[in-house]
Amino acid sequence: MSQVLLKDVHKQYRDTNVLTGIDMNIQDGEFVTLLGPSGCGKSTILRILSGLTDATGGTVMIDGKDMKNIPPKKRKVGMVFQSYALFPNMTVFENVAFGLKMNKKSTNEVEERVESMLELVGLQEKKKSYPHELSGGQQQRVALARSLVVRPKVLLLDEPLSALDAQIRKHLQVELRMIQRELNMTMILVTHDQEEAMSVSDRIFVMNKGKIAQEGTPSEIYTRP
Ligand code: ADP
Ligand code: ADP
């Protein structure tokens, strides 16, 4: 079953048409990238999927249900941003545990899930460190762990690597892809970096001015004239 389905989705701000008929069909466990220049509407799609804003037309389905009929807390859509937005006065462990404690999980369960997530992102040795003691790449890994630990069905990633140095970015692209496969999680990444899109995606949606201009696997996109 398709995990995320957009049918003829429109978004309008006053007299500006930001999205003009978006169709996307994303399968369970797929890694999909929205690629396109600044201002083409990529983030708007993520904001609609995360419930931060509403589409002004069309249908959005998550897990076979119209998003309008799923209460926000049950949507199970997580988001990672370009800025990590970690709590500066909490340790790495506490930052990752934060979402779980809000959900009233038992101490044992919190401990187990946080530990295994820190292991997955390679930060077990840093669990007692504070964000300012970490590099940018490490901070972004904490942000990723914090989003993953609540086990979303779909993870939205809004340019999560673009603030990082080229070398670390390459490294994290590979890691992100491994983590996605390991968890078999549906991920939707927004980027304007063509190389990044090519290296991590099962499928790329190339966007231009509020529309999908092209859609295909990296090799299909790459070999097309
Ligand atoms: P991208 O993520 O591809 O850079 P965005 O989705 O952020 O693009 O923005 C698409 C267009 O929508 C831009 O022209 C932007 O200025 C406009 N836009 C975004 N949010 C608003 C808003 N709240 N009000 C008016 N225009 C907006
Ligand atoms: P992005 O990093 O995706 O480009 P922006 O900086 O465009 O994001 O947008 C940040 C915030 O400002 C969003 O909440 C967006 O809705 C709002 N916004 C963006 N463009 C406009 C605009 N032209 N008019 C009003 N709000 C805007």
Coordinates of C-alpha atoms and ligand atoms in Angstrom, one line a residue:
M1 CA 0.0 0.0 0.0
S2 CA 1.2 3.5 -0.7
Q3 CA 2.3 5.2 2.5
V4 CA 1.9 8.8 1.3
L5 CA -0.4 9.9 -1.5
L6 CA -0.9 13.4 -2.9
K7 CA -3.6 14.0 -5.5
D8 CA -3.8 17.3 -7.3
V9 CA -2.6 19.2 -4.2
H10 CA -2.7 22.9 -4.5
K11 CA -1.4 25.6 -2.1
Q12 CA -2.2 29.3 -2.5
Y13 CA -1.1 32.2 -0.3
R14 CA -3.4 35.2 -1.1
D15 CA -2.7 35.7 -4.8
T16 CA 0.4 33.5 -5.0
N17 CA 0.1 29.9 -6.3
V18 CA 2.9 28.0 -4.6
L19 CA 1.8 24.5 -5.5
T20 CA -0.3 23.9 -8.7
G21 CA -1.4 20.3 -8.9
I22 CA 1.1 18.0 -7.1
D23 CA 0.7 14.2 -7.6
M24 CA 2.9 11.9 -5.6
N25 CA 2.6 8.2 -4.7
I26 CA 5.2 7.1 -2.2
Q27 CA 5.5 3.4 -1.1
D28 CA 6.1 2.0 2.3
G29 CA 9.9 2.0 3.0
E30 CA 10.8 4.2 0.0
F31 CA 13.4 6.9 0.2
V32 CA 12.2 9.8 -2.0
T33 CA 13.8 13.1 -2.7
L34 CA 12.2 16.4 -3.7
L35 CA 14.8 18.2 -5.7
G36 CA 14.5 21.7 -7.1
P37 CA 15.6 25.3 -6.9
S38 CA 14.9 27.6 -3.9
G39 CA 11.3 28.8 -3.8
C40 CA 9.8 26.0 -6.0
G41 CA 7.6 24.7 -3.2
K42 CA 9.6 21.8 -1.7
S43 CA 9.3 22.9 1.9
T44 CA 5.6 23.7 1.4
I45 CA 5.0 20.0 0.6
L46 CA 6.7 18.9 3.8
R47 CA 4.8 21.5 5.8
I48 CA 1.6 20.2 4.5
L49 CA 2.6 16.6 5.2
S50 CA 3.6 17.5 8.8
G51 CA 0.4 19.4 9.4
L52 CA 2.1 22.8 9.9
T53 CA -0.1 24.2 7.1
D54 CA -3.1 23.0 5.1
A55 CA -3.3 22.4 1.4
T56 CA -5.8 24.7 -0.3
G57 CA -6.9 22.0 -2.7
G58 CA -6.6 18.3 -3.5
T59 CA -6.2 15.2 -1.3
V60 CA -3.4 14.1 1.1
M61 CA -3.5 10.5 2.3
I62 CA -1.2 8.9 4.9
D63 CA -1.4 5.1 5.3
G64 CA -4.6 4.9 3.3
K65 CA -6.4 7.6 5.3
D66 CA -7.3 11.1 4.4
M67 CA -5.0 13.3 6.5
K68 CA -7.9 15.5 7.4
N69 CA -9.4 12.5 9.3
I70 CA -6.3 11.6 11.3
P71 CA -5.8 13.6 14.5
P72 CA -2.4 15.3 14.6
K73 CA -1.0 13.0 17.3
K74 CA -1.9 9.9 15.4
R75 CA -0.3 10.9 12.1
K76 CA 3.1 9.6 13.1
V77 CA 5.0 11.9 10.8
G78 CA 8.4 13.1 12.1
M79 CA 10.5 16.0 10.8
V80 CA 14.2 16.9 10.9
F81 CA 15.2 20.5 10.0
Q82 CA 18.3 22.1 8.7
S83 CA 18.9 23.7 12.2
Y84 CA 19.1 21.0 14.8
A85 CA 17.1 22.8 17.5
L86 CA 18.4 20.7 20.3
F87 CA 17.8 21.7 23.9
P88 CA 21.1 23.3 24.9
N89 CA 20.8 22.5 28.6
M90 CA 20.0 18.8 28.1
T91 CA 22.5 16.0 27.4
V92 CA 22.5 14.0 24.2
F93 CA 20.6 11.2 26.1
E94 CA 18.0 13.7 27.5
N95 CA 17.5 15.3 24.2
V96 CA 16.7 12.0 22.5
A97 CA 14.6 10.8 25.5
F98 CA 12.5 14.0 25.5
G99 CA 9.9 12.9 23.1
L100 CA 9.4 9.5 24.7
K101 CA 9.0 10.9 28.2
M102 CA 6.3 13.2 26.9
N103 CA 4.6 10.0 25.7
K104 CA 4.7 8.6 29.3
K105 CA 6.8 5.6 28.5
S106 CA 8.4 3.7 31.4
T107 CA 11.9 4.5 32.5
N108 CA 13.2 1.1 31.3
E109 CA 11.6 1.4 27.9
V110 CA 12.9 5.0 27.5
E111 CA 16.4 3.8 28.4
E112 CA 16.3 0.9 26.0
R113 CA 15.0 2.8 23.1
V114 CA 17.3 5.8 23.5
E115 CA 20.4 3.5 23.9
S116 CA 19.6 1.5 20.7
M117 CA 18.9 4.7 18.8
L118 CA 22.2 6.3 19.9
E119 CA 23.9 3.1 18.8
L120 CA 22.3 3.3 15.4
V121 CA 23.6 6.9 14.9
G122 CA 27.0 6.1 16.4
L123 CA 26.8 8.4 19.4
Q124 CA 26.7 6.1 22.4
E125 CA 30.0 7.5 23.8
K126 CA 28.5 11.0 23.6
K127 CA 25.3 10.4 25.6
K128 CA 26.4 12.5 28.5
S129 CA 27.7 15.4 26.4
Y130 CA 25.9 18.6 25.8
P131 CA 25.0 19.9 22.3
H132 CA 27.7 22.7 22.4
E133 CA 30.4 20.0 22.9
L134 CA 29.5 18.3 19.7
S135 CA 30.3 19.0 16.0
G136 CA 27.6 20.0 13.6
G137 CA 27.4 16.5 12.1
Q138 CA 27.1 15.0 15.6
Q139 CA 24.4 17.5 16.5
Q140 CA 22.5 16.6 13.4
R141 CA 22.8 12.9 14.3
V142 CA 21.2 13.7 17.7
A143 CA 18.4 15.5 16.0
L144 CA 17.9 12.5 13.7
A145 CA 17.9 10.1 16.7
R146 CA 15.4 12.3 18.5
S147 CA 13.0 12.1 15.5
L148 CA 13.5 8.4 15.0
V149 CA 13.1 7.3 18.6
V150 CA 9.4 7.9 18.6
R151 CA 9.1 5.6 15.5
P152 CA 7.3 7.7 13.0
K153 CA 5.9 6.0 9.9
V154 CA 7.2 8.7 7.7
L155 CA 10.2 10.9 8.3
L156 CA 10.4 14.3 6.6
L157 CA 13.9 15.8 6.2
D158 CA 14.1 19.5 5.2
E159 CA 17.7 20.1 4.0
P160 CA 19.1 18.4 7.1
L161 CA 22.7 18.2 5.8
S162 CA 23.0 21.5 3.9
A163 CA 24.6 23.4 6.8
L164 CA 27.4 20.8 7.1
D165 CA 30.8 20.7 5.4
A166 CA 31.0 18.8 2.2
Q167 CA 32.9 15.8 3.6
I168 CA 30.7 15.3 6.6
R169 CA 27.7 15.7 4.4
K170 CA 28.8 12.9 2.2
H171 CA 29.5 10.7 5.2
L172 CA 26.0 11.4 6.7
Q173 CA 24.3 10.8 3.3
V174 CA 25.6 7.2 3.4
E175 CA 24.7 6.8 7.1
L176 CA 21.2 8.2 6.6
R177 CA 20.6 5.7 3.8
M178 CA 21.9 2.8 5.9
I179 CA 19.6 3.8 8.8
Q180 CA 16.6 4.2 6.5
R181 CA 17.2 0.6 5.2
E182 CA 17.8 -0.8 8.6
L183 CA 14.5 0.6 9.9
N184 CA 12.7 0.2 6.6
M185 CA 11.3 3.6 7.1
T186 CA 9.6 5.9 4.5
M187 CA 11.7 9.0 4.2
I188 CA 11.1 12.2 2.2
L189 CA 14.1 14.4 1.8
V190 CA 14.1 18.0 0.5
T191 CA 17.3 19.2 -1.1
H192 CA 18.6 21.5 -3.9
D193 CA 21.8 19.4 -4.2
Q194 CA 21.5 17.1 -7.2
E195 CA 24.4 14.9 -6.1
E196 CA 22.8 14.3 -2.8
A197 CA 19.5 13.4 -4.4
M198 CA 21.3 10.9 -6.8
S199 CA 23.3 9.2 -4.0
V200 CA 20.5 8.6 -1.4
S201 CA 17.2 8.2 -3.3
D202 CA 15.1 5.3 -4.5
R203 CA 13.1 7.9 -6.5
I204 CA 13.5 11.6 -7.2
F205 CA 10.8 14.1 -7.9
V206 CA 12.3 17.1 -9.7
M207 CA 10.2 20.2 -8.9
N208 CA 9.9 23.5 -10.7
K209 CA 7.7 26.4 -9.9
G210 CA 5.1 24.6 -7.9
K211 CA 4.9 21.5 -10.2
I212 CA 6.6 18.1 -10.5
A213 CA 8.7 18.5 -13.7
Q214 CA 10.2 15.0 -13.7
E215 CA 9.9 11.8 -11.7
G216 CA 12.1 8.7 -11.7
T217 CA 14.9 6.6 -10.2
P218 CA 18.3 8.4 -10.1
S219 CA 19.5 6.6 -13.2
E220 CA 16.3 7.4 -15.1
I221 CA 16.6 11.1 -14.1
Y222 CA 20.3 11.1 -14.9
T223 CA 20.2 9.5 -18.3
R224 CA 17.2 11.4 -19.6
P225 CA 18.2 14.3 -21.9
Ligands
ADP1 P1 11.4 25.7 -1.3 O1 11.3 24.9 -0.1 O2 11.4 25.0 -2.6 O3 12.6 26.7 -1.2 P2 9.0 26.9 -0.3 O4 8.0 25.8 -0.2 O5 9.7 27.3 1.0 O6 10.1 26.6 -1.4 O7 8.3 28.2 -0.9 C1 7.7 28.2 -2.1 C2 7.1 29.6 -2.4 O8 6.1 29.9 -1.5 C3 8.2 30.7 -2.2 O9 8.0 31.6 -3.3 C4 7.8 31.3 -0.9 O10 8.2 32.7 -0.8 C5 6.3 31.1 -0.8 N1 5.8 31.1 0.5 C6 6.1 30.1 1.5 N2 5.4 30.3 2.6 C7 4.7 31.4 2.4 C8 3.8 32.2 3.2 N3 3.5 31.8 4.4 N4 3.2 33.2 2.6 C9 3.4 33.6 1.3 N5 4.3 32.9 0.5 C10 4.9 31.9 1.1
ADP2 P1 12.7 27.7 3.4 O1 13.9 27.5 4.3 O2 12.0 26.4 3.1 O3 13.1 28.5 2.2 P2 11.4 30.1 4.1 O4 12.6 30.8 4.8 O5 11.0 30.3 2.8 O6 11.7 28.5 4.3 O7 10.2 30.2 5.1 C1 10.2 30.2 6.5 C2 8.9 30.6 7.0 O8 8.4 31.9 6.4 C3 7.8 29.6 6.6 O9 6.9 29.5 7.7 C4 7.1 30.2 5.5 O10 5.7 29.8 5.4 C5 7.2 31.7 5.7 N1 7.4 32.4 4.4 C6 8.2 32.1 3.4 N2 8.1 32.9 2.3 C7 7.1 33.8 2.7 C8 6.5 34.9 2.1 N3 6.8 35.3 0.8 N4 5.5 35.6 2.7 C9 5.2 35.2 4.0 N5 5.7 34.2 4.6 C10 6.7 33.5 4.0

